[in-house]
Amino acid sequence: MPVVPSEALKARKTPRQARSSATMAAIHEATFQVLLSDGIGRLTTTRVAERAGVSVGTMYQYFPHKQALLYAVLDEYLEHVVVAVEEACLRFEGARLAEMSDGLTQAYLDAKLRHMPASLALYAVAAELDTAALVADVVRRVDQCIERLLQSASDAAFDDLGKVTFALRTMLVGTVRAGLENDASPAALAMLRTQLPIMCRAYLATVSRQ
Amino acid sequence: MPVVPSEALKARKTPRQARSSATMAAIHEATFQVLLSDGIGRLTTTRVAERAGVSVGTMYQYFPHKQALLYAVLDEYLEHVVVAVEEACLRFEGARLAEMSDGLTQAYLDAKLRHMPASLALYAVAAELDTAALVADVVRRVDQCIERLLQSASDAAFDDLGKVTFALRTMLVGTVRAGLENDASPAALAMLRTQLPIMCRAYLATVSRQ
DNA sequence: ACCTGAACACCGTTCAAGT
DNA sequence: ACCTGAACACCGTTCAAGT
């Protein structure tokens, strides 16, 4: 359960000097490296500061607390994923329903698999933070472009587009997470690659008109 | 990231005396209460011991570490869910595919919603433990009874039953989690109630013969 | 102006001392 | 035999002292 309200999670104001933002980037990068090499259970502020080559005190000048370190890394990661989804939605605008479903599914899965050890570590990171505001923003952007995509289908229409978008996104995000989180085995990956497109297509075909 | 291997997570050997198991039950119950009232972020060993009316030292006689407290609570919770799924699978054995799909979907969702604040808290608990062994066992039991259920469908058959079972369970578990975790709003619950059965039915209809 | 790291508070865990 | 809680190690965070 998050203890710090999400408004307080962000990094401190960016300092004016160029040297400062280099230090900030070093701390950010060090957080990511420690996360991947040691895991979130062994990620301590001392270790991150050491890896970044600064003292803990300096680190606290740029990030108000440990959660802000993780928040920044999660934020950057989610941005990648959102951009991947947005690009896919633009690419398949106006296509037939089955094609756009497959395009969206593959783009999301690819984005997750491309960053693979990181994707897993970041599910754990998200669980330790109050991600309400961050997730709300991501969901808003993703739902907006998925809704536009579905709206543009050349061979289908929906009675309640908002509900279908919500359901599709929840299924997509949830199923991929469940498939990767507990065992990202070759069998699980193969299942996602083959069955996830079928699920999404089947759902959309069922709830669409024509 | 879990630091303690899952084999070491269990409670210590049950003591011989009756008084002991009462103490153990009190600690177990206290863990659950503190989890729900304070959240996992504020759940400390001191607080649990205090709530249970024992000293920390005594607590450590029954549970080797904090993770074992949480493990016990998670284990009990998952048992409830597994039993609910098993019962539903027995109840719908031999039914038509659409009926068994709806029966399974509703049973799983009901089991999650019945324990509602707890279900949410336990997603967070699971993220803090090495649940590999526990989850593997739950998955084995759930997949076994779902596979038997699908096998018995009176109006459908499957080419790769194992793969379909794996995919259906992943979709079911993942979609419900995603729907509940970030906002268990009335809108999210309504979406799960209406769309989850449609998703599962649509997927199963697509991958079945006849 | 910026950095350092010893010091502080808190939490998980242990173990010498009690009954 | 079982319980207690002060003591220890470790971690997040601060701030007086340095440059």
Coordinates of C-alpha atoms in Angstrom, one line a residue, chain A residues 109 113 179-180 183-198, chain B residues 163 166-167:
Chain A
L109 CA 3.2 -7.2 -26.8
L113 CA 8.9 -7.9 -24.7
G179 CA 1.3 -14.1 -18.8
L180 CA 4.6 -12.5 -18.2
D183 CA 6.6 -17.2 -15.5
A184 CA 7.9 -15.6 -18.7
S185 CA 8.7 -19.0 -20.0
P186 CA 8.8 -19.7 -23.8
A187 CA 5.5 -21.5 -23.4
A188 CA 3.9 -18.4 -21.9
L189 CA 5.3 -16.2 -24.6
A190 CA 4.1 -18.5 -27.3
M191 CA 0.7 -18.6 -25.7
L192 CA 0.5 -14.8 -25.7
R193 CA 1.8 -14.5 -29.3
T194 CA -0.8 -16.9 -30.6
Q195 CA -3.8 -16.6 -28.3
L196 CA -3.9 -13.0 -27.4
P197 CA -4.7 -11.8 -30.9
I198 CA -7.4 -14.5 -31.1
Chain B
K163 CA -3.1 -24.3 -24.6
F166 CA -3.7 -21.9 -20.2
A167 CA -4.9 -19.0 -22.3

